Short mmCIF file of C-alpha atoms in Angstrom, two decimals:
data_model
loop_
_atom_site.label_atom_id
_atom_site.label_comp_id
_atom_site.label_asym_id
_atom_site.label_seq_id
_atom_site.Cartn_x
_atom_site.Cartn_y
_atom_site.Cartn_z
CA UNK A 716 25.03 44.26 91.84
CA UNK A 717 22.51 45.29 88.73
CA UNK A 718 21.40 47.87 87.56
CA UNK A 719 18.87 49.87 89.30
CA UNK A 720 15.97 52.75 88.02
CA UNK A 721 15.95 55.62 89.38
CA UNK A 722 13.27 55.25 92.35
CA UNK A 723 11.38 58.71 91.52
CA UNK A 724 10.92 57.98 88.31
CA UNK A 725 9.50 54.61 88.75
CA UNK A 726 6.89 56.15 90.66
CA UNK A 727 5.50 58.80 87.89
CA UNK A 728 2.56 56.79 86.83
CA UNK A 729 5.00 53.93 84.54
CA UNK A 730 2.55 51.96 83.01
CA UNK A 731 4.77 49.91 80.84
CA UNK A 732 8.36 48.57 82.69
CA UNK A 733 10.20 46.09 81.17
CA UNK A 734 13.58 44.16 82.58
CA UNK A 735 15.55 41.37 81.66
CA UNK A 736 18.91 40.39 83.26
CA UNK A 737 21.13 38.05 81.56
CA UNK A 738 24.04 36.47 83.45
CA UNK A 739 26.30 34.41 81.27
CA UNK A 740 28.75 32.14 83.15
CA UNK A 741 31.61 31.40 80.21
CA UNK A 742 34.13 28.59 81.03
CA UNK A 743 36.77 30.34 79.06
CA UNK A 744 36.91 32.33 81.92
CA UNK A 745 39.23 31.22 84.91
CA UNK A 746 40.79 32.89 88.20
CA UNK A 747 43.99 32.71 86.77
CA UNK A 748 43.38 34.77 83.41
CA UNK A 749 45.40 37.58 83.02
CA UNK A 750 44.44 40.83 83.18
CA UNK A 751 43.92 42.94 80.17
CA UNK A 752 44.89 47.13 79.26
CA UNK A 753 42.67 49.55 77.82
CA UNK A 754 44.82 51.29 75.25
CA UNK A 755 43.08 54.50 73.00
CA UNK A 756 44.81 57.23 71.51
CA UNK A 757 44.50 59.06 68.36
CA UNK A 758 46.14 61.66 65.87
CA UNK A 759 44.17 64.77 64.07
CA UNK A 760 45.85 66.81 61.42
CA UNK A 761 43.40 70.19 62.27
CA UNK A 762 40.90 70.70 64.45
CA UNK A 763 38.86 73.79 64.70
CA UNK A 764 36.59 75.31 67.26
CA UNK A 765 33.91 77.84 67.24
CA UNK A 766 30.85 76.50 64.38
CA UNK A 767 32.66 77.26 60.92
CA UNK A 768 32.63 75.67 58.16
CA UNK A 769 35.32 72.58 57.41
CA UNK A 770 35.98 72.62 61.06
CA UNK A 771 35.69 69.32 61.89
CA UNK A 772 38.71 67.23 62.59
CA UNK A 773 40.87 66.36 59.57
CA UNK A 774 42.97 63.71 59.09
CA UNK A 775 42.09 61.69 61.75
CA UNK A 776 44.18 58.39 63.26
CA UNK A 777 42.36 56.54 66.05
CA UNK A 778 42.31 53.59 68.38
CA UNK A 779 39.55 53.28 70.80
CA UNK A 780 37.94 51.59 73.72
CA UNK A 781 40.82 48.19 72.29
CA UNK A 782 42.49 45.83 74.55
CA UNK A 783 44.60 45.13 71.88
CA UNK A 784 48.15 46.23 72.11
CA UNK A 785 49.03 45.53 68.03
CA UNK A 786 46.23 47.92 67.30
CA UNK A 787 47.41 50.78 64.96
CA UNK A 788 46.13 53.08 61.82
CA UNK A 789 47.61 55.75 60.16
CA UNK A 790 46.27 58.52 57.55
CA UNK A 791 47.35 61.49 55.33
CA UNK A 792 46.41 64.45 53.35
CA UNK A 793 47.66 66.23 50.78
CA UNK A 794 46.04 69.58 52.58
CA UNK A 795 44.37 69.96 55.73
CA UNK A 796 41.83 73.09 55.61
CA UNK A 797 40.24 75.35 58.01
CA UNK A 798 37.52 78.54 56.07
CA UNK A 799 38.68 77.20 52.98
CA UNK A 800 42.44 77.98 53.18
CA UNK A 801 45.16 75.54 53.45
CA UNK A 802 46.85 75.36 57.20
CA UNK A 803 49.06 72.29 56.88
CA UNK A 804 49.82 70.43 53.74
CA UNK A 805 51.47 66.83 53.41
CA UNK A 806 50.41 65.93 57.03
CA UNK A 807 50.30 62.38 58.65
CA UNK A 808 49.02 61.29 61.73
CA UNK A 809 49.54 57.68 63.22
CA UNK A 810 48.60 55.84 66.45
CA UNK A 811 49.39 52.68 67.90
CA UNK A 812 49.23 50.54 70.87
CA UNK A 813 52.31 48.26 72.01
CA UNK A 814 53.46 46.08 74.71
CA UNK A 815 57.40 45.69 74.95
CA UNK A 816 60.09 46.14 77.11
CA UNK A 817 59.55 49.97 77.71
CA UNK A 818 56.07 48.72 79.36
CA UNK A 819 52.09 48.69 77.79
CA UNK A 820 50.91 51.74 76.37
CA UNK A 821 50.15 54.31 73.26
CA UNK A 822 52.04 56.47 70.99
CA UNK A 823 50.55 58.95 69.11
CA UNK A 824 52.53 60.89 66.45
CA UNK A 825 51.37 63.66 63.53
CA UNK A 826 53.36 65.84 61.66
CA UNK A 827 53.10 67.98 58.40
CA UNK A 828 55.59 69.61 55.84
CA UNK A 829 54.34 72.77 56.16
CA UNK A 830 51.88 75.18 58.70
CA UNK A 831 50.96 78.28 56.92
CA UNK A 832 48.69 81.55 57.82
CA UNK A 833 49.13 83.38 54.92
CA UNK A 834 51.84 86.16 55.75
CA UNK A 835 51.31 86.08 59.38
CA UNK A 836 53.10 82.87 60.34
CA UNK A 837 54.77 79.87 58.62
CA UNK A 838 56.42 76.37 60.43
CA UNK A 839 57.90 73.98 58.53
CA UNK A 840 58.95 70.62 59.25
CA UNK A 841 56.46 70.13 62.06
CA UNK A 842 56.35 66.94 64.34
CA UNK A 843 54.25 66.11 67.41
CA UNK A 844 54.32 63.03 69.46
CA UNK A 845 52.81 61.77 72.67
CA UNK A 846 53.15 58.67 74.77
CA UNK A 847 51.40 57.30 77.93
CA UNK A 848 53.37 53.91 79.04
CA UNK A 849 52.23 51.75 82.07
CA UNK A 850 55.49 49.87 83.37
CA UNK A 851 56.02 48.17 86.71
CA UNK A 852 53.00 49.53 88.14
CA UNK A 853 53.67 53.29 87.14
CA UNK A 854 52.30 55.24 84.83
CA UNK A 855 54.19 57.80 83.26
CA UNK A 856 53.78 59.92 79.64
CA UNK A 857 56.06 62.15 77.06
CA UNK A 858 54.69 64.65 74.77
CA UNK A 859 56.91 67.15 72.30
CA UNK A 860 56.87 68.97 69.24
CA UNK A 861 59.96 70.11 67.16
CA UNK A 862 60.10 72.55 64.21
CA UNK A 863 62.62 72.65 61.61
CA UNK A 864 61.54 76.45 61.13
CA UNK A 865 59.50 79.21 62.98
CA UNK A 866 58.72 82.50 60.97
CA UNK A 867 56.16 85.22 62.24
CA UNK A 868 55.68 87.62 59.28
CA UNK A 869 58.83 87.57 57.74
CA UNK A 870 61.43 87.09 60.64
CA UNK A 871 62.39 83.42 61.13
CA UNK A 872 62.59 82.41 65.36
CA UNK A 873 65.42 80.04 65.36
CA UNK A 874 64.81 80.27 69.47
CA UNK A 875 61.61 78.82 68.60
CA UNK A 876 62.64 75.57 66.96
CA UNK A 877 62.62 73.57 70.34
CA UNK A 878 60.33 75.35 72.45
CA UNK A 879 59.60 74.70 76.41
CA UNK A 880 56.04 73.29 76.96
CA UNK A 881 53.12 75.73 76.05
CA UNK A 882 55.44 78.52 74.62
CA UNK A 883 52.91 81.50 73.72
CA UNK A 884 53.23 84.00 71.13
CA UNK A 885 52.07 87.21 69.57
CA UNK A 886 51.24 86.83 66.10
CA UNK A 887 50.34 90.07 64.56
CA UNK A 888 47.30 90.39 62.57
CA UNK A 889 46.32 86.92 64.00
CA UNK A 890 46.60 87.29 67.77
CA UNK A 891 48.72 84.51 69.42
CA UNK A 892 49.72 80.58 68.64
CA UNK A 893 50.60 78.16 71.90
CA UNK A 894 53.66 76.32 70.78
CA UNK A 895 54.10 72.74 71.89
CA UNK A 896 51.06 72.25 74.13
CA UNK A 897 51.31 69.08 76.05
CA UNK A 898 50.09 68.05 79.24
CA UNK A 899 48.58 64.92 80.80
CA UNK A 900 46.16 63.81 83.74
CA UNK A 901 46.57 60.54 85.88
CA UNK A 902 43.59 59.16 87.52
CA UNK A 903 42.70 55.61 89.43
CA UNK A 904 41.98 54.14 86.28
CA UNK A 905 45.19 55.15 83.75
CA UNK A 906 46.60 58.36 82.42
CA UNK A 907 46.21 60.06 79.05
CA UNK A 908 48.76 62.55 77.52
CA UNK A 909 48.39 65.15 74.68
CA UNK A 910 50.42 67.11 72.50
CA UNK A 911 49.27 69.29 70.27
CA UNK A 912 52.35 70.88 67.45
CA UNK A 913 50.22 74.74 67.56
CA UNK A 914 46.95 76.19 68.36
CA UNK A 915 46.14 79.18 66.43
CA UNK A 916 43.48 81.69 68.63
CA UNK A 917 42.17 84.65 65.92
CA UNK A 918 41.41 87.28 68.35
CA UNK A 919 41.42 90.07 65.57
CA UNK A 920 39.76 89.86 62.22
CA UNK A 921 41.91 88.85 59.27
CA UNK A 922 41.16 87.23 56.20
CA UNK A 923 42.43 83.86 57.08
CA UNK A 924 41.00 82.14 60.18
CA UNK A 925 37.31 83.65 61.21
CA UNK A 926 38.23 86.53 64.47
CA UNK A 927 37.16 84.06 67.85
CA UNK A 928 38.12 80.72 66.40
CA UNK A 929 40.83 78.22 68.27
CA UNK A 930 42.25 76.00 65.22
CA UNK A 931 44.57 72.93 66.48
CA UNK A 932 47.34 71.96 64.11
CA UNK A 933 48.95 68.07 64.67
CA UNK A 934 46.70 67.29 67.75
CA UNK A 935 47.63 63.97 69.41
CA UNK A 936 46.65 62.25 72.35
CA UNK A 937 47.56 58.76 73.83
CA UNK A 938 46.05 56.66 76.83
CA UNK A 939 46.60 53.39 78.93
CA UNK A 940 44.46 51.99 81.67
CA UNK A 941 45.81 50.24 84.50
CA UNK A 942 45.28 46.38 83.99
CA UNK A 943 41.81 45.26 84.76
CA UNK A 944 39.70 41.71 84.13
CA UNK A 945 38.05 43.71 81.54
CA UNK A 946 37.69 47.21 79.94
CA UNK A 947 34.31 48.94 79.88
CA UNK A 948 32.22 50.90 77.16
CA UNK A 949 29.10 51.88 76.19
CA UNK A 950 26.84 55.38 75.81
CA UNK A 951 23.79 56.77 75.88
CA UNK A 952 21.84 59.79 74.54
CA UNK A 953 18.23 60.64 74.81
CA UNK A 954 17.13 61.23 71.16
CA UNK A 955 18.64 60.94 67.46
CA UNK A 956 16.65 62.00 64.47
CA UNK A 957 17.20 60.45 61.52
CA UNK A 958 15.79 60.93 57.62
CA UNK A 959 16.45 58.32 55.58
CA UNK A 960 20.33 58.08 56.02
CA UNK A 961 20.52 61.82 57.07
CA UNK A 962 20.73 62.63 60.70
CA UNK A 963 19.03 65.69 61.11
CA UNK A 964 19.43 65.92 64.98
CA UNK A 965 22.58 63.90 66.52
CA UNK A 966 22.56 62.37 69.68
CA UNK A 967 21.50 64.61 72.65
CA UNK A 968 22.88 64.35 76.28
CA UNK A 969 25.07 62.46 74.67
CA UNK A 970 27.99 60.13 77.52
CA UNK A 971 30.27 57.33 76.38
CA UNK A 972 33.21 55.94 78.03
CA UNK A 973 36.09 53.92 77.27
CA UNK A 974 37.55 52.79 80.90
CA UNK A 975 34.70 53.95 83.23
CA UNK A 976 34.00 56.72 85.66
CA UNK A 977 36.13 55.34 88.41
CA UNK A 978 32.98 54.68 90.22
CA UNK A 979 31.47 58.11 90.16
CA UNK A 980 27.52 58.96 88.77
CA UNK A 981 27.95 61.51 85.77
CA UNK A 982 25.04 63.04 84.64
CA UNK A 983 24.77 64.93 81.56
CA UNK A 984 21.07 66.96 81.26
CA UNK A 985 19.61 69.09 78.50
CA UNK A 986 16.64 71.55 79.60
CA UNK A 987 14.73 70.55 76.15
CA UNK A 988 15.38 69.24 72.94
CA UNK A 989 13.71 70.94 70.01
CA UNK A 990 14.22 68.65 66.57
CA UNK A 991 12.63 70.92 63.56
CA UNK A 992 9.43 70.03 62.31
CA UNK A 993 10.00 66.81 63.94
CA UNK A 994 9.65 66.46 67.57
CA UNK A 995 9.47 68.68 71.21
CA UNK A 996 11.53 66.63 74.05
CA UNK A 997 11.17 67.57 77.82
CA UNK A 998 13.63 67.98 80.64
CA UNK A 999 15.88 64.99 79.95
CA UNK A 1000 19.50 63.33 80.92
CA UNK A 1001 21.61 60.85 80.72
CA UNK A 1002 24.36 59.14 83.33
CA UNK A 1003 27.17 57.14 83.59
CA UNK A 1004 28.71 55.15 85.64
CA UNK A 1005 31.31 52.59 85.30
CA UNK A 1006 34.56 51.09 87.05
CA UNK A 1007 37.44 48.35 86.21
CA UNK A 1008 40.19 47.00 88.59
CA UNK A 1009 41.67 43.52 88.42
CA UNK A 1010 38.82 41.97 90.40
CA UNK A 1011 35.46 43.51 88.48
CA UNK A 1012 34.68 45.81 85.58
CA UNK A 1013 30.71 47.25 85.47
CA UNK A 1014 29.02 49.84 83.65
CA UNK A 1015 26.26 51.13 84.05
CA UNK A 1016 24.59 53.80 81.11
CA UNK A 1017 20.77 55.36 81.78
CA UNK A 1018 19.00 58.02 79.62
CA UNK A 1019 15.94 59.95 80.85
CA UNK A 1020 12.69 62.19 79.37
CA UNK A 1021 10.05 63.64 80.83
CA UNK A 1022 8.21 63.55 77.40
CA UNK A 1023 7.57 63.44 74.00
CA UNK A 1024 5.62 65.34 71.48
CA UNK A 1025 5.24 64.27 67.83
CA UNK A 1026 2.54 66.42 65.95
CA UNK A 1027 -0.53 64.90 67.96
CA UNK A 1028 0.97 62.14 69.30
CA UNK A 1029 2.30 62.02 72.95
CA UNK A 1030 3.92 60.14 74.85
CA UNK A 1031 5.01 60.40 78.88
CA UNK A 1032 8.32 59.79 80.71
CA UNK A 1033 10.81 57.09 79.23
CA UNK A 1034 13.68 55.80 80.63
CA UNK A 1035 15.93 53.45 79.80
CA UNK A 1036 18.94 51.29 81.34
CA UNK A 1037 21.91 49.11 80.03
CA UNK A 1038 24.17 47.50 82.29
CA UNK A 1039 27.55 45.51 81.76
CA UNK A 1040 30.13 43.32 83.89
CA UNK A 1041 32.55 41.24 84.65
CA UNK A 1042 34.15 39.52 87.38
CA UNK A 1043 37.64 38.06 87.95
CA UNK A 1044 36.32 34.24 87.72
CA UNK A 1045 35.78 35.06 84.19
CA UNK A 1046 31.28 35.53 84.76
CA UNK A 1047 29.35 37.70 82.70
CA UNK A 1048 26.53 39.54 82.92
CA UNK A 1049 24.36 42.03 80.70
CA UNK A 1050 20.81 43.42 81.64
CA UNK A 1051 18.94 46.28 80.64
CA UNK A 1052 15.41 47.76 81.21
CA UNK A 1053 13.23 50.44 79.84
CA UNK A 1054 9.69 51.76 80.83
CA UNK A 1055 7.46 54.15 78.86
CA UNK A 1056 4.54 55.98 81.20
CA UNK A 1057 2.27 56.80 78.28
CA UNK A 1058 1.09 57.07 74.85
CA UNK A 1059 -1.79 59.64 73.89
CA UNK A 1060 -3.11 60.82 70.13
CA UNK A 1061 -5.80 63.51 70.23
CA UNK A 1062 -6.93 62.52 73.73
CA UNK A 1063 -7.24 58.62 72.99
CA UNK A 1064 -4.98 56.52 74.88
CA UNK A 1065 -3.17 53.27 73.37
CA UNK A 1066 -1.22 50.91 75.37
CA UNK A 1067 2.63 50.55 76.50
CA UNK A 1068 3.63 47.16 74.87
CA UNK A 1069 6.23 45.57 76.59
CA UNK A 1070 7.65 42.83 74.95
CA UNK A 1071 11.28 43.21 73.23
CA UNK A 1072 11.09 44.34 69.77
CA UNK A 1073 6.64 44.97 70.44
CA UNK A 1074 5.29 47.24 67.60
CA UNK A 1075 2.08 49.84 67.96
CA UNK A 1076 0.60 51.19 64.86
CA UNK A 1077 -1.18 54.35 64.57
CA UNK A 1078 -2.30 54.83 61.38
CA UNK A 1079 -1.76 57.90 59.20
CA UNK A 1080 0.52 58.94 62.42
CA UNK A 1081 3.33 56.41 63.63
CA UNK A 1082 4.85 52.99 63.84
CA UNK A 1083 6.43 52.70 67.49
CA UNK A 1084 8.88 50.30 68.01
CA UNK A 1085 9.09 49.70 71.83
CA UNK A 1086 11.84 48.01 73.67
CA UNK A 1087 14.70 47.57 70.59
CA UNK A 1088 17.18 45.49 72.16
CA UNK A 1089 20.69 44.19 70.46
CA UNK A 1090 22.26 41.62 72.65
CA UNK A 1091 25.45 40.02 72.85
CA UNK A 1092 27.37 37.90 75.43
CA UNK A 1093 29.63 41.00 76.71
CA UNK A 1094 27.17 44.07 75.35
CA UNK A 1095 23.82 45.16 75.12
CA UNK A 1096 22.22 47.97 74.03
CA UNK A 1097 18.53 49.54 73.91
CA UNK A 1098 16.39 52.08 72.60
CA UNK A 1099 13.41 52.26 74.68
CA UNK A 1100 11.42 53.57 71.93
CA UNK A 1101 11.80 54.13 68.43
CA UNK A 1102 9.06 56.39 66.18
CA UNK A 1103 8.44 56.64 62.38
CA UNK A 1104 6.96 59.43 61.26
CA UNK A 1105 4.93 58.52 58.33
CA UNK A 1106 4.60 61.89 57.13
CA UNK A 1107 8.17 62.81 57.21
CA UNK A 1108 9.97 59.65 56.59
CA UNK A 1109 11.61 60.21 59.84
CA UNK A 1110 12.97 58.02 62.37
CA UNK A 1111 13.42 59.11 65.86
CA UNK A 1112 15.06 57.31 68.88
CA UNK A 1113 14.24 58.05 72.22
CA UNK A 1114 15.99 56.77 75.35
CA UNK A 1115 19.49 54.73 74.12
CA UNK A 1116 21.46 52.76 76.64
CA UNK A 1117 24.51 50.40 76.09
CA UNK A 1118 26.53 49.31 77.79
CA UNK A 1119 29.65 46.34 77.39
CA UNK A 1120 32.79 44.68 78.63
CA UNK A 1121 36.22 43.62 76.79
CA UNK A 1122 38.48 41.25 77.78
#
């Protein structure tokens, strides 16, 4: 079944709407092709949460959204930092898909020399693995993390060196570290595992990790999806900002998926969207929905605004659609489709093109690019509309669907 718009929103005065379905019937495909896995995984050196500085993820290993089971990549560091002080030095993550005897699935493994918070605490020899396997129609996963030393201020824990799942402990003048967090969730689609070697929570000030940050040290997660005739992707946001090469406001309402949504709508939704000196965005979300099993795989990505308001330039609701499948006897199909309700500039009003790729001008204002499609046999993606700001060499992208199949 396509794709379908929202009915409501179809109704709010669309003056533009603009569809095209592609089915794509590929004799490579047969009855008798085999089912393919979804494998995705990936290892982080640090990770750090709560908005400070050189928190992003570190040292990063990852496999994603691959029905590949050679897939693999590794990385190191010399020093992995979080506020400008070095929590794990020498550290190497690695992740890798397989398919052998002990069944389809992903390993994830990261480790470091050395795990230091100043006086407070100090591991050493620190290694974290995690595995989710699909074998004989079971899924299954492993996660650990050994130590070849524990010391909290200056008393080493030899009871500490193999600890039992999501050990806690008081760290003074930190506040408390998880040991060996691991865990992992099964659904109708696959399982994915974690393991994480410690999470550091500063719950009282000190002068190496910010008071109310949660820092993850070797953080490693693996993930197989039951076989399917094809593994779905895609995303969707409902504006980017970009200057030049800059992004000045990343994708908002922003959904992806690697396997799905076993069938179930997600909707993410943002009251408003305020990009500086650039642009005010009404009420607006995006959804998801997607499944795979060995007889179909469809997904199905939508992003919705109620407006948009560029200096004196306006424009009404836009919406935009990708969809994505495939079916067991090896048929395609891709479609998308987009509308835009209006377009306004100091009270005049200039038509909705609708052709793919159509381009309005408004001089000393805007170039709108309407209907930006990138198509491919097993993906397609769209932004329904697409301003430059002439004044600001800014680019803005409003409504994004996409939406594919592998396998």
């Amino acid at each position: 079944m396509g794709p379908r718009i929202n009915k409501k929103l179809a109704a709010v005065g669309v003056a533009a709407v603009v569809g095209v379905a592609s089915t794509i019937a590929l004799t490579s495909g047969s009855a008798s092709a085999s089912p393919v896995f979804g494998y995705s995984g990936y290892g982080i050196g640090v990770e750090a949460k709560g908005g400070i500085v050189n928190g992003g993820a570190q040292t990063v290993s990852t496999i994603s959204c691959t029905t590949d089971s050679s897939a693999k990549m590794s990385n190191d560091v010399a020093a992995a930092n979080v506020n400008n002080q070095a929590i794990a030095r020498t550290v190497r993550t690695d992740t890798h898909a397989f398919n052998d005897k002990s069944g389809n699935g992903v390993t994830s493994n990261a480790s470091a020399v050395d795990v230091k918070v100043g006086d407070l605490l100090h591991l050493t020899g620190v290694k974290t693995t995690t595995t989710a396997v699909y074998k004989n129609g079971k899924l299954s996963y492993t996660g650990n993390t050994t130590y070849a030393g524990v010391k909290i201020g200056n008393i080493s824990v030899p009871s500490l060196l193999k600890p039992a799942p999501n050990t806690k402990v008081a760290v003074p003048g930190l506040g408390y570290i998880v040991l060996n967090r691991v865990g992992g969730v099964k659904s109708a689609n696959g399982i994915y595992s974690y393991a994480q070697g410690v999470v550091l929570f500063a719950n009282v000030k000190n002068k190496y990790i910010p008071e109310g940050i949660e820092v993850a040290v070797l953080k490693t997660r693996a993930e197989i999806s039951k076989p399917a005739t094809a593994v779905v992707f895609g995303d969707a946001y409902v504006t980017k900002a970009n200057v030049d090469k800059l992004v000045v406001s990343g994708p908002t309402s922003y959904q992806a998926t690697c396997k799905g949504t076993e069938g179930k709508t997600i909707r993410q939704a943002v009251g408003e969207v305020v990009i500086p000196k650039v642009a005010y965005v009404g009420a607006a979300y995006t959804t998801k929905n997607g499944y795979q099993n060995e007889n179909k795989a469809a997904v199905t990505f939508t992003s919705h605004v109620a407006g948009v308001k560029v200096g004196n330039l306006s424009i009404g609701a836009i919406n935009s659609e990708a969809y994505a499948s495939k079916t067991k006897d090896g048929k395609y199909a891709v479609a998308y489709k987009s509308n835009i309700a209006s377009i306004t500039v100091n009270g005049k009003t200039y038509p909705v093109k609708t052709g793919v790729n159509s381009t309005l001008d408004i001089p000393g204002i805007a170039k709108l690019t309407f209907n930006q499609v990138k198509k491919q046999q097993r993906y397609i993606s769209v932004n329904a509309l697409v301003i430059d700001v002439y004044s600001l060499n800014t680019k803005v992208v409003v409504g994004h669907s996409a939406a594919g199949v592998i396998g």
